[in-house]
């Protein structure tokens, strides 16, 4: 291809994005599958016009909240194995700053999303313009600079020709398994509309290989020696297993060695729940089986995990004398955590190499029998929490999960992010397929569930997609319900109403905060809560946004409503008020600690008692050296 093509900067960017592809394992996918947008001054005449001009090349989704648009793109990227994602465009000012939370979520979770916020005039014909931040000490700062620390890559395109290197760098980062995250190209509104003679080669189809980094043979052999020497090894599967599509390789490793596999929130589903080696979630929200194995393990094999504080129980979980770590991770930064021996590699490639190096090795049968018995005991606890034997009773939150568990197949996707549900799901949910369990707990962002469900449904339109939403997170961001209705995206929203911030309320009580500021009741002038719950009707709210809503008051009604929702062709909602754990048995409590500092000095008895408990736990913390 030769010659030039005269287009505006925005038109050139849209055409360029439509011609970018990823390739992994011989399969090509379009990198930017669609663009989300909310238009205002700063992008309406630039990218807005470009999306009209090139509408046949770039699908468009109309958002209602800028943060939610990023969540939708992230949900799409995760469901797609990070091989395809969406772009998000906003106006300048509040439209741009609303991207920050979504960008942080994407970067923390290593999930690619392309952000295209408008920016102030590069040529400064009027200064300031509407919504411009004036910084007396720096004339080149705009609100988009807020996105720098939460972006994996950032550039401000102040001239049309500067788009060429900026766009290429953006694609490089989006497709890098280690460096990926939110990528921001800030686009001054005058530059977007400016015409330029672009090299025709800029618009040629370009394929970006998503590499599988092979492990160093010496690192593999060292890891194999460590595994052979261990009597009680435990593998911790993180999100990197899913990102690498390494589930089959992990299953082959577990089948060959008999080593039990625990999973982080991001890694859950790496093995099916009924695989003999799967011992469930690990850490503060984990199962008793996995956490007991972790406390006694002499070797921990971390695969694709960042070792967050929930996974390590704030440094108290891996407690055996002499415990050592082997970390298989594509990112050297994460591979070196916990003072571990490293295997820096793609998860699938590394697991295949380690399995081959361990040929003929298997853990002692007594160890297998021990964790198998523990797995069976935990399954009985799950059965008890799920049991819903009184059809006329109001269901508990755990029973809601149990009724859904009885309904779904391998095809369903369950999405959640915040509140008490992530803990219940990590402990109780029986993941059937690698892409079924979608709990965003790297940033645990309230409001994520509904827009992410839209993104997942766009990535996998053939799969039933469930957004499990507590009342607190629903109130944060129900806006994209309108988008689901507008585009007839068949998400299934389940609103669980317990009239308060139940999760943080329980935490507040445990640390001496006495549930202050966590209740949905009337407040008296002295700060005390009085009367019953507020007359807030979330079902009516969802219906007002266009969703068909079924109110389920009992176990029997909920069972029928969930079945009806699963068969629905369009977006739908099930609303249920749940019974609280104060009056009926709920899920098993936390099986490991989590560090939330407690007031060192206080006069209220609740805080004094909480501090005593805190000091007891913190004394068990250790640094792995």
Coordinates of C-alpha atoms in Angstrom, one line a residue:
X1 CA 0.0 0.0 0.0
X2 CA 1.4 3.4 -0.9
X3 CA 0.3 7.0 -1.1
X4 CA -1.7 9.1 1.3
X5 CA -5.3 9.3 2.6
X6 CA -6.7 12.6 3.7
X7 CA -8.8 12.3 6.9
X8 CA -9.3 14.0 10.2
X9 CA -7.3 12.7 13.1
X10 CA -10.5 11.2 14.6
X11 CA -11.4 9.5 11.3
X12 CA -7.9 8.2 11.0
X13 CA -8.0 6.7 14.5
X14 CA -11.3 5.0 13.9
X15 CA -10.1 3.5 10.6
X16 CA -6.8 2.4 12.2
X17 CA -8.5 0.7 15.1
X18 CA -10.8 -1.2 12.8
X19 CA -7.8 -2.9 11.2
X20 CA -6.0 -4.1 14.3
X21 CA -6.0 -7.8 15.2
X22 CA -4.5 -10.2 17.8
X23 CA -3.2 -13.6 17.1
X24 CA -2.6 -16.4 19.6
X25 CA -2.2 -20.1 18.9
X26 CA -3.0 -19.4 15.2
X27 CA -6.3 -17.8 15.8
X28 CA -6.9 -14.1 14.9
X29 CA -9.4 -11.8 16.5
X30 CA -10.2 -8.2 16.1
X31 CA -8.5 -6.2 18.8
X32 CA -11.0 -3.3 19.2
X33 CA -14.4 -4.9 18.7
X34 CA -16.5 -1.8 19.3
X35 CA -16.4 1.8 20.7
X36 CA -18.5 3.0 23.7
X37 CA -19.3 6.7 23.9
X38 CA -21.0 9.5 25.7
X39 CA -20.6 12.7 23.7
X40 CA -20.1 16.3 24.7
X41 CA -17.9 19.1 23.6
X42 CA -14.5 17.6 23.2
X43 CA -15.5 14.5 21.3
X44 CA -18.8 15.1 19.6
X45 CA -17.4 16.9 16.5
X46 CA -14.3 14.7 16.4
X47 CA -14.7 11.1 17.3
X48 CA -18.5 11.4 17.2
X49 CA -18.4 12.5 13.6
X50 CA -15.7 9.9 12.8
X51 CA -17.9 7.1 14.1
X52 CA -20.7 8.3 11.9
X53 CA -18.3 8.6 8.9
X54 CA -17.0 5.1 9.4
X55 CA -20.0 3.4 11.1
X56 CA -19.7 0.4 8.8
X57 CA -16.2 -0.3 10.2
X58 CA -16.7 0.3 13.9
X59 CA -19.7 -0.9 16.0
X60 CA -20.9 1.6 18.6
X61 CA -22.5 1.3 22.0
X62 CA -24.2 4.2 23.7
X63 CA -23.3 4.5 27.4
X64 CA -24.9 6.3 30.3
X65 CA -22.0 6.6 32.7
X66 CA -18.3 6.9 31.7
X67 CA -17.1 4.6 34.5
X68 CA -19.7 2.0 33.5
X69 CA -18.5 2.1 29.9
X70 CA -15.0 1.1 31.0
X71 CA -16.5 -1.7 33.1
X72 CA -18.4 -3.0 30.1
X73 CA -15.2 -2.9 28.0
X74 CA -13.3 -4.7 30.8
X75 CA -16.0 -7.4 31.1
X76 CA -15.7 -8.0 27.4
X77 CA -11.9 -8.2 27.6
X78 CA -11.9 -10.7 30.4
X79 CA -14.5 -12.9 28.8
X80 CA -12.5 -12.8 25.6
X81 CA -9.3 -13.9 27.3
X82 CA -7.7 -10.4 26.8
X83 CA -7.6 -11.0 23.1
X84 CA -10.2 -8.4 22.2
X85 CA -11.5 -5.3 24.0
X86 CA -13.5 -2.1 23.4
X87 CA -12.6 1.6 23.2
X88 CA -14.3 4.2 25.3
X89 CA -14.6 7.9 24.3
X90 CA -15.7 10.8 26.5
X91 CA -15.9 14.6 26.5
X92 CA -13.4 16.7 28.4
X93 CA -14.0 17.6 32.0
X94 CA -16.2 15.3 34.2
X95 CA -16.6 12.9 31.3
X96 CA -12.9 12.3 31.3
X97 CA -12.4 12.2 35.1
X98 CA -15.2 9.7 35.4
X99 CA -12.9 7.2 33.6
X100 CA -10.4 7.1 36.4
X101 CA -12.1 4.4 38.6
X102 CA -12.6 2.2 35.6
X103 CA -9.1 2.7 34.4
X104 CA -7.7 1.7 37.8
X105 CA -9.8 -1.4 37.8
X106 CA -8.6 -2.4 34.4
X107 CA -4.9 -1.8 35.2
X108 CA -5.0 -3.5 38.6
X109 CA -6.6 -6.6 37.0
X110 CA -4.2 -6.5 33.9
X111 CA -7.2 -6.2 31.5
X112 CA -6.9 -4.2 28.3
X113 CA -9.2 -1.3 27.5
X114 CA -8.6 1.7 25.3
X115 CA -9.6 5.1 26.7
X116 CA -10.1 8.1 24.3
X117 CA -11.0 11.1 26.4
X118 CA -11.4 14.5 24.8
X119 CA -9.0 17.2 25.9
X120 CA -8.7 20.9 25.8
X121 CA -7.6 22.8 22.7
X122 CA -4.0 22.1 21.7
X123 CA -3.9 25.5 19.9
X124 CA -5.4 27.4 22.8
X125 CA -7.6 29.8 20.8
X126 CA -9.6 30.5 23.9
X127 CA -8.1 29.8 27.4
X128 CA -9.8 28.5 29.5
X129 CA -12.6 26.7 27.7
X130 CA -15.7 25.2 29.4
X131 CA -14.7 22.5 31.9
X132 CA -10.9 23.3 31.6
X133 CA -8.8 22.9 34.7
X134 CA -6.4 25.8 35.1
X135 CA -3.1 24.9 36.8
X136 CA -1.2 28.1 37.5
X137 CA 2.2 26.4 37.6
X138 CA 1.8 24.2 34.4
X139 CA 0.0 25.2 31.2
X140 CA 0.2 21.7 29.7
X141 CA -1.8 19.9 32.5
X142 CA -5.4 18.9 32.0
X143 CA -7.8 16.7 34.0
X144 CA -6.7 13.8 31.8
X145 CA -3.4 13.8 33.7
X146 CA -5.5 12.1 36.5
X147 CA -5.4 9.1 34.3
X148 CA -1.6 8.8 34.2
X149 CA -1.1 6.8 37.4
X150 CA -3.9 4.4 36.6
X151 CA -2.9 3.8 32.9
X152 CA -0.5 1.2 31.6
X153 CA 0.2 3.6 28.8
X154 CA -0.6 7.4 28.4
X155 CA -0.1 9.8 25.6
X156 CA -1.6 13.2 24.6
X157 CA -1.9 13.6 20.9
X158 CA -1.2 17.3 20.3
X159 CA -0.6 17.0 16.6
X160 CA -2.3 14.8 13.9
X161 CA 1.0 13.2 12.9
X162 CA 1.7 12.3 16.6
X163 CA -1.1 9.8 16.4
X164 CA 0.9 7.4 14.4
X165 CA 3.5 6.5 17.0
X166 CA 1.0 6.9 19.8
X167 CA -1.5 4.5 18.3
X168 CA 1.1 1.9 17.6
X169 CA 2.4 2.1 21.2
X170 CA -1.1 1.8 22.5
X171 CA -1.7 -1.4 20.5
X172 CA 1.7 -2.8 21.7
X173 CA 0.7 -2.3 25.4
X174 CA -2.9 -3.6 24.9
X175 CA -1.5 -6.9 23.5
X176 CA 1.4 -7.3 26.0
X177 CA 0.5 -10.1 28.5
X178 CA 2.7 -8.4 31.1
X179 CA 2.1 -4.7 30.6
X180 CA -1.5 -4.6 29.6
X181 CA -4.2 -2.5 31.3
X182 CA -5.9 0.8 30.6
X183 CA -4.4 2.6 27.7
X184 CA -5.2 6.3 27.4
X185 CA -4.8 8.5 24.4
X186 CA -5.9 12.0 25.3
X187 CA -7.3 13.8 22.2
X188 CA -7.5 17.6 22.2
X189 CA -10.7 18.5 20.6
X190 CA -9.2 20.7 17.8
X191 CA -6.7 18.0 16.9
X192 CA -9.5 15.4 16.5
X193 CA -11.1 17.6 13.8
X194 CA -7.9 18.6 12.0
X195 CA -7.3 17.0 8.6
X196 CA -4.0 15.4 7.6
X197 CA -2.5 13.4 4.8
X198 CA -2.0 10.0 6.4
X199 CA 0.4 7.4 5.0
X200 CA -1.9 4.7 3.5
X201 CA 0.2 2.0 5.2
X202 CA -1.1 3.3 8.5
X203 CA -4.4 1.7 7.7
X204 CA -3.1 -1.7 6.5
X205 CA -4.3 -4.6 8.6
X206 CA -1.9 -5.3 11.4
X207 CA -1.7 -8.4 13.5
X208 CA -0.3 -8.2 17.0
X209 CA 1.0 -11.6 18.3
X210 CA 0.0 -12.3 21.9
X211 CA 3.1 -14.2 22.8
X212 CA 3.4 -17.3 25.0
X213 CA 6.7 -16.8 26.7
X214 CA 8.5 -20.1 27.2
X215 CA 10.1 -20.9 30.5
X216 CA 13.9 -21.0 31.1
X217 CA 14.8 -24.8 31.3
X218 CA 17.0 -24.2 34.4
X219 CA 14.1 -22.5 36.2
X220 CA 11.8 -25.4 35.3
X221 CA 14.3 -28.0 36.6
X222 CA 14.8 -26.0 39.9
X223 CA 11.0 -25.9 40.3
X224 CA 10.7 -29.6 39.6
X225 CA 13.3 -30.4 42.3
X226 CA 11.4 -28.3 44.8
X227 CA 8.2 -30.1 44.0
X228 CA 9.8 -33.6 44.3
X229 CA 11.3 -32.7 47.7
X230 CA 7.9 -31.5 49.1
X231 CA 5.6 -33.7 51.2
X232 CA 2.7 -31.3 51.3
X233 CA 2.7 -29.1 48.2
X234 CA -0.3 -26.9 47.3
X235 CA -0.9 -25.1 44.0
X236 CA -2.6 -21.6 44.1
X237 CA -4.3 -20.8 40.8
X238 CA -4.6 -17.1 40.0
X239 CA -6.2 -15.1 37.2
X240 CA -3.2 -15.8 35.0
X241 CA -4.4 -19.3 34.4
X242 CA -7.5 -18.0 32.7
X243 CA -5.7 -15.2 30.9
X244 CA -3.3 -17.8 29.4
X245 CA -6.2 -20.3 28.7
X246 CA -4.1 -22.8 30.8
X247 CA -7.0 -24.7 32.3
X248 CA -6.3 -27.9 30.4
X249 CA -2.6 -27.7 31.3
X250 CA -3.5 -27.2 34.9
X251 CA -5.8 -30.2 34.9
X252 CA -3.1 -32.3 33.3
X253 CA -0.7 -31.2 36.0
X254 CA -3.1 -32.0 38.8
X255 CA -4.0 -35.4 37.3
X256 CA -0.4 -36.4 36.9
X257 CA 0.9 -35.2 40.3
X258 CA -2.1 -35.3 42.6
X259 CA -1.2 -31.9 44.0
X260 CA -4.2 -30.1 45.3
X261 CA -5.3 -26.9 43.6
X262 CA -6.7 -23.9 45.5
X263 CA -7.9 -20.8 43.7
X264 CA -7.9 -17.0 44.2
X265 CA -11.0 -15.0 43.3
X266 CA -9.6 -14.4 39.8
X267 CA -8.5 -18.0 39.4
X268 CA -11.7 -19.8 40.5
X269 CA -12.9 -22.1 37.8
X270 CA -9.4 -23.0 36.7
X271 CA -10.4 -26.5 37.7
X272 CA -14.0 -27.7 37.7
X273 CA -15.4 -27.8 41.2
X274 CA -15.8 -31.6 41.0
X275 CA -12.2 -32.3 39.9
X276 CA -10.6 -34.5 42.7
X277 CA -7.8 -32.0 43.2
X278 CA -9.9 -28.8 43.4
X279 CA -10.1 -27.7 47.0
X280 CA -11.9 -24.4 46.4
X281 CA -11.1 -20.8 47.2
X282 CA -8.1 -19.8 49.3
X283 CA -7.5 -17.0 51.8
X284 CA -9.9 -14.8 53.8
X285 CA -12.9 -15.8 51.7
X286 CA -11.6 -19.4 51.0
X287 CA -12.7 -22.8 52.1
X288 CA -11.7 -24.6 55.3
X289 CA -10.1 -27.3 53.1
X290 CA -7.9 -25.0 51.1
X291 CA -6.9 -22.8 54.1
X292 CA -5.9 -25.8 56.3
X293 CA -3.8 -27.1 53.4
X294 CA -2.2 -23.7 53.1
X295 CA -1.3 -23.6 56.8
X296 CA 0.4 -26.9 56.6
X297 CA 2.0 -26.7 53.1
X298 CA 5.7 -27.0 52.9
X299 CA 5.7 -25.8 49.2
X300 CA 3.3 -23.3 47.6
X301 CA 3.2 -23.3 43.8
X302 CA 1.7 -19.9 42.7
X303 CA 0.5 -19.9 39.1
X304 CA -0.6 -16.5 37.7
X305 CA -1.3 -15.0 41.1
X306 CA -0.4 -11.6 42.6
X307 CA -0.6 -12.9 46.2
X308 CA -3.0 -10.1 47.4
X309 CA -3.7 -9.8 51.1
X310 CA -7.0 -11.7 50.8
X311 CA -5.1 -14.7 49.3
X312 CA -2.3 -14.7 52.0
X313 CA -4.7 -13.8 54.8
X314 CA -2.6 -10.6 55.3
X315 CA 0.6 -12.7 55.6
X316 CA -0.8 -15.1 58.2
X317 CA -1.9 -18.1 56.1
X318 CA 1.2 -19.9 55.0
X319 CA 2.4 -20.7 58.4
X320 CA 4.5 -24.0 58.2
X321 CA 8.1 -23.8 59.3
X322 CA 10.3 -23.7 56.3
X323 CA 7.5 -23.2 53.8
X324 CA 8.9 -22.2 50.4
X325 CA 7.3 -20.8 47.2
X326 CA 7.7 -21.5 43.5
X327 CA 6.0 -18.9 41.4
X328 CA 5.1 -19.4 37.7
X329 CA 4.1 -16.0 36.3
X330 CA 4.5 -14.2 33.0
X331 CA 5.3 -11.0 35.0
X332 CA 8.7 -11.0 36.8
X333 CA 7.4 -8.5 39.3
X334 CA 4.8 -11.1 40.5
X335 CA 7.0 -14.1 40.1
X336 CA 9.5 -12.8 42.7
X337 CA 6.9 -12.3 45.4
X338 CA 7.0 -14.3 48.7
X339 CA 10.7 -14.7 48.1
X340 CA 9.8 -17.5 45.7
X341 CA 11.9 -19.4 43.2
X342 CA 10.7 -18.1 39.8
X343 CA 9.5 -19.6 36.6
X344 CA 8.9 -16.5 34.4
X345 CA 6.7 -17.8 31.6
X346 CA 3.2 -18.0 30.1
X347 CA 1.1 -20.1 32.5
X348 CA 0.2 -22.7 30.0
X349 CA 3.7 -23.1 28.6
X350 CA 5.2 -23.2 32.1
X351 CA 2.7 -25.8 33.4
X352 CA 3.3 -28.0 30.4
X353 CA 7.0 -27.8 30.9
X354 CA 6.8 -28.4 34.7
X355 CA 4.4 -31.4 34.2
X356 CA 6.9 -32.9 31.7
X357 CA 9.8 -32.3 34.2
X358 CA 7.8 -34.1 36.9
X359 CA 7.1 -37.2 34.8
X360 CA 6.4 -40.1 37.2
X361 CA 6.2 -38.0 40.3
X362 CA 3.0 -38.1 42.4
X363 CA 2.3 -37.0 46.0
X364 CA 1.8 -39.6 48.7
X365 CA -1.6 -41.3 48.7
X366 CA -2.1 -40.4 52.3
X367 CA -1.9 -36.7 51.4
X368 CA -4.5 -37.2 48.7
X369 CA -6.8 -39.1 51.0
X370 CA -6.5 -36.3 53.6
X371 CA -7.4 -33.4 51.3
X372 CA -10.1 -35.6 49.6
X373 CA -11.8 -36.1 53.0
X374 CA -11.5 -32.3 53.7
X375 CA -13.1 -31.6 50.3
X376 CA -16.0 -33.9 51.1
X377 CA -16.5 -32.3 54.5
X378 CA -16.6 -28.8 52.9
X379 CA -19.1 -29.9 50.3
X380 CA -21.5 -31.0 53.1
X381 CA -21.2 -27.5 54.5
X382 CA -22.0 -26.0 51.1
X383 CA -25.0 -28.3 50.8
X384 CA -26.2 -27.1 54.2
X385 CA -25.9 -23.5 53.3
X386 CA -27.6 -24.0 50.0
X387 CA -30.5 -26.1 51.4
X388 CA -33.9 -24.4 50.8
X389 CA -36.4 -26.8 52.2
X390 CA -39.1 -24.4 53.2
X391 CA -40.8 -23.1 50.0
X392 CA -42.7 -20.4 51.7
X393 CA -39.8 -18.9 53.6
X394 CA -37.8 -15.8 52.6
X395 CA -34.5 -17.0 51.2
X396 CA -31.1 -16.3 52.6
X397 CA -28.3 -15.0 50.3
X398 CA -26.7 -18.4 50.4
X399 CA -29.9 -20.0 49.4
X400 CA -30.2 -17.6 46.4
X401 CA -26.8 -18.9 45.3
X402 CA -28.0 -22.5 45.9
X403 CA -31.1 -22.0 43.8
X404 CA -29.0 -20.5 41.0
X405 CA -26.5 -23.3 41.3
X406 CA -29.2 -25.8 40.8
X407 CA -30.4 -24.1 37.6
X408 CA -27.2 -23.1 35.7
X409 CA -25.2 -25.3 33.3
X410 CA -21.6 -25.0 32.0
X411 CA -22.8 -22.2 29.7
X412 CA -23.8 -19.6 32.3
X413 CA -21.6 -16.8 33.5
X414 CA -22.1 -15.4 37.0
X415 CA -20.8 -11.8 37.6
X416 CA -20.2 -10.0 40.9
X417 CA -17.7 -7.6 42.4
X418 CA -18.5 -6.1 45.8
X419 CA -20.3 -6.6 49.1
X420 CA -20.8 -9.9 50.9
X421 CA -21.5 -11.8 47.7
X422 CA -17.8 -12.2 46.7
X423 CA -17.0 -14.0 49.9
X424 CA -20.1 -16.2 49.7
X425 CA -19.3 -17.0 46.0
X426 CA -15.7 -17.8 46.6
X427 CA -16.5 -20.2 49.4
X428 CA -19.7 -21.7 48.0
X429 CA -20.0 -21.5 44.2
X430 CA -19.4 -24.7 42.3
X431 CA -17.7 -23.4 39.1
X432 CA -18.4 -25.6 36.2
X433 CA -16.4 -24.0 33.4
X434 CA -13.4 -21.7 33.1
X435 CA -15.4 -18.6 32.1
X436 CA -18.4 -19.1 34.4
X437 CA -17.1 -17.4 37.5
X438 CA -16.5 -13.7 36.9
X439 CA -15.9 -12.0 40.2
X440 CA -13.9 -8.7 40.0
X441 CA -12.0 -8.6 43.2
X442 CA -8.7 -7.0 42.2
X443 CA -10.4 -3.6 42.7
X444 CA -13.8 -4.9 44.1
X445 CA -15.6 -2.0 42.5
X446 CA -19.2 -1.4 43.5
X447 CA -21.3 -0.8 40.3
X448 CA -19.2 -3.1 38.2
X449 CA -21.7 -5.9 37.8
X450 CA -24.4 -4.6 35.4
X451 CA -22.1 -2.9 32.8
X452 CA -19.7 -5.8 33.0
X453 CA -22.5 -8.2 32.3
X454 CA -23.3 -6.2 29.2
X455 CA -19.7 -6.5 28.0
X456 CA -19.6 -10.2 28.7
X457 CA -22.9 -10.8 26.9
X458 CA -21.5 -8.9 23.9
X459 CA -18.4 -11.1 23.9
X460 CA -20.4 -14.3 24.4
X461 CA -24.0 -13.7 23.1
X462 CA -24.8 -17.4 23.2
X463 CA -24.3 -17.7 27.0
X464 CA -26.8 -16.7 29.8
X465 CA -25.1 -13.9 31.8
X466 CA -26.1 -13.2 35.4
X467 CA -25.3 -9.9 37.2
X468 CA -25.7 -10.6 40.9
X469 CA -26.2 -7.2 42.5
X470 CA -26.6 -6.2 46.1
X471 CA -28.6 -3.2 47.1
X472 CA -25.5 -1.1 47.9
X473 CA -23.8 -1.8 44.6
X474 CA -27.1 -1.4 42.6
X475 CA -27.5 2.2 44.0
X476 CA -24.0 3.0 42.7
X477 CA -24.5 2.3 39.0
X478 CA -27.8 1.0 37.6
X479 CA -27.6 3.4 34.6
X480 CA -26.4 0.9 32.0
X481 CA -29.7 -1.0 32.4
X482 CA -30.9 1.6 29.8
X483 CA -28.2 0.5 27.4
X484 CA -29.2 -3.2 27.8
X485 CA -32.8 -2.3 27.1
X486 CA -31.9 0.0 24.2
X487 CA -29.7 -2.7 22.5
X488 CA -31.8 -5.7 23.7
X489 CA -28.8 -7.3 25.4
X490 CA -30.2 -10.3 27.3
X491 CA -28.5 -9.9 30.7
X492 CA -30.2 -11.3 33.8
X493 CA -30.0 -8.9 36.7
X494 CA -30.6 -10.4 40.2
X495 CA -31.0 -7.7 42.9
X496 CA -30.5 -8.9 46.4
X497 CA -32.0 -6.5 48.9
X498 CA -30.9 -6.7 52.6
X499 CA -31.5 -2.9 53.3
X500 CA -27.9 -1.9 54.1
X501 CA -24.2 -2.3 53.5
X502 CA -24.2 -5.8 55.1
X503 CA -20.6 -6.7 54.3
X504 CA -19.0 -3.5 55.5
X505 CA -21.5 -3.4 58.3
X506 CA -20.3 -6.7 59.6
X507 CA -16.7 -5.6 59.2
X508 CA -17.5 -2.4 61.0
X509 CA -18.9 -4.4 63.9
X510 CA -15.9 -6.7 64.1
X511 CA -13.4 -3.8 64.3
X512 CA -15.2 -1.7 66.8
X513 CA -17.1 0.6 64.4
X514 CA -20.5 -0.6 65.6
X515 CA -22.0 -0.6 62.1
X516 CA -21.9 3.2 62.0
X517 CA -23.0 4.6 58.6
X518 CA -23.8 1.3 57.1
X519 CA -27.6 1.0 57.6
X520 CA -30.5 2.0 55.4
X521 CA -32.8 3.3 58.1
X522 CA -33.9 6.7 59.3
X523 CA -31.3 8.5 61.4
X524 CA -32.1 10.5 64.5
X525 CA -30.2 13.7 65.2
X526 CA -28.0 11.9 67.7
X527 CA -26.8 9.6 64.9
X528 CA -28.8 6.5 66.0
X529 CA -30.9 4.5 63.6
X530 CA -34.7 4.3 64.2
X531 CA -37.6 2.4 62.7
X532 CA -37.7 0.0 59.8
X533 CA -36.0 0.2 56.5
X534 CA -36.3 3.2 54.2
X535 CA -39.2 3.1 51.7
X536 CA -36.7 2.5 48.8
X537 CA -38.1 0.3 46.0
X538 CA -35.2 -0.9 43.8
X539 CA -37.5 -3.2 41.9
X540 CA -39.6 -0.2 40.8
X541 CA -36.4 1.7 40.0
X542 CA -35.2 -1.1 37.7
X543 CA -38.6 -1.3 36.1
X544 CA -38.6 2.5 35.5
X545 CA -35.3 2.0 33.5
X546 CA -37.0 -0.4 31.2
X547 CA -36.4 -3.9 32.7
X548 CA -39.1 -6.4 33.2
X549 CA -38.9 -7.2 36.9
X550 CA -40.2 -10.2 38.8
X551 CA -40.5 -9.8 42.6
X552 CA -39.7 -13.1 44.4
X553 CA -40.8 -13.1 48.1
X554 CA -40.3 -16.8 48.9
X555 CA -38.0 -19.7 48.0
X556 CA -40.6 -21.2 45.7
X557 CA -41.2 -17.9 43.9
X558 CA -37.5 -17.3 43.5
X559 CA -36.9 -20.7 42.1
X560 CA -39.6 -20.0 39.4
X561 CA -38.4 -16.5 38.8
X562 CA -34.8 -17.6 38.2
X563 CA -35.9 -20.3 35.8
X564 CA -38.1 -17.8 33.9
X565 CA -35.2 -15.2 33.7
X566 CA -32.9 -17.8 32.3
X567 CA -35.3 -18.5 29.4
X568 CA -35.9 -14.8 28.7
X569 CA -34.8 -13.6 25.3
X570 CA -34.2 -10.0 26.4
X571 CA -32.8 -8.3 29.5
X572 CA -34.7 -9.1 32.7
X573 CA -34.5 -8.7 36.4
X574 CA -35.3 -10.8 39.5
X575 CA -35.7 -8.9 42.8
X576 CA -35.6 -10.6 46.1
X577 CA -35.4 -9.5 49.7
X578 CA -33.1 -11.8 51.5
X579 CA -33.2 -13.0 55.1
X580 CA -30.3 -11.9 57.2
X581 CA -27.7 -14.0 58.9
X582 CA -28.9 -12.6 62.2
X583 CA -32.0 -14.8 62.2
X584 CA -31.1 -17.8 60.1
X585 CA -27.9 -19.8 59.4
X586 CA -25.9 -18.3 56.6
X587 CA -22.7 -19.4 54.8
X588 CA -19.7 -20.6 56.8
X589 CA -17.7 -17.7 58.4
X590 CA -14.3 -16.6 57.2
X591 CA -11.7 -19.3 57.5
X592 CA -8.7 -17.0 57.6
X593 CA -7.9 -13.5 58.9
X594 CA -7.8 -10.2 57.0
X595 CA -5.9 -7.2 58.3
X596 CA -8.1 -4.1 58.9
X597 CA -6.3 -2.0 61.6
X598 CA -8.3 -1.4 64.8
X599 CA -8.1 1.8 66.9
X600 CA -5.1 1.4 69.3
X601 CA -6.7 3.6 71.9
X602 CA -10.5 3.7 72.5
X603 CA -13.0 4.0 75.4
X604 CA -15.9 2.1 73.8
X605 CA -15.9 -1.6 74.9
X606 CA -16.5 -2.8 71.3
X607 CA -13.3 -1.2 70.0
X608 CA -11.2 -2.3 73.0
X609 CA -12.3 -5.9 72.5
X610 CA -11.7 -5.7 68.8
X611 CA -8.2 -4.4 69.4
X612 CA -7.4 -7.4 71.6
X613 CA -8.5 -9.7 68.9
X614 CA -6.5 -7.8 66.3
X615 CA -3.3 -8.0 68.4
X616 CA -3.8 -11.7 68.6
X617 CA -4.0 -12.2 64.9
X618 CA -1.3 -9.7 63.9
X619 CA 1.2 -11.5 66.1
X620 CA 1.0 -14.5 63.7
X621 CA 2.0 -12.5 60.6
X622 CA 5.2 -13.4 59.0
X623 CA 7.2 -12.1 56.0
X624 CA 8.3 -14.8 53.6
X625 CA 12.0 -14.4 53.2

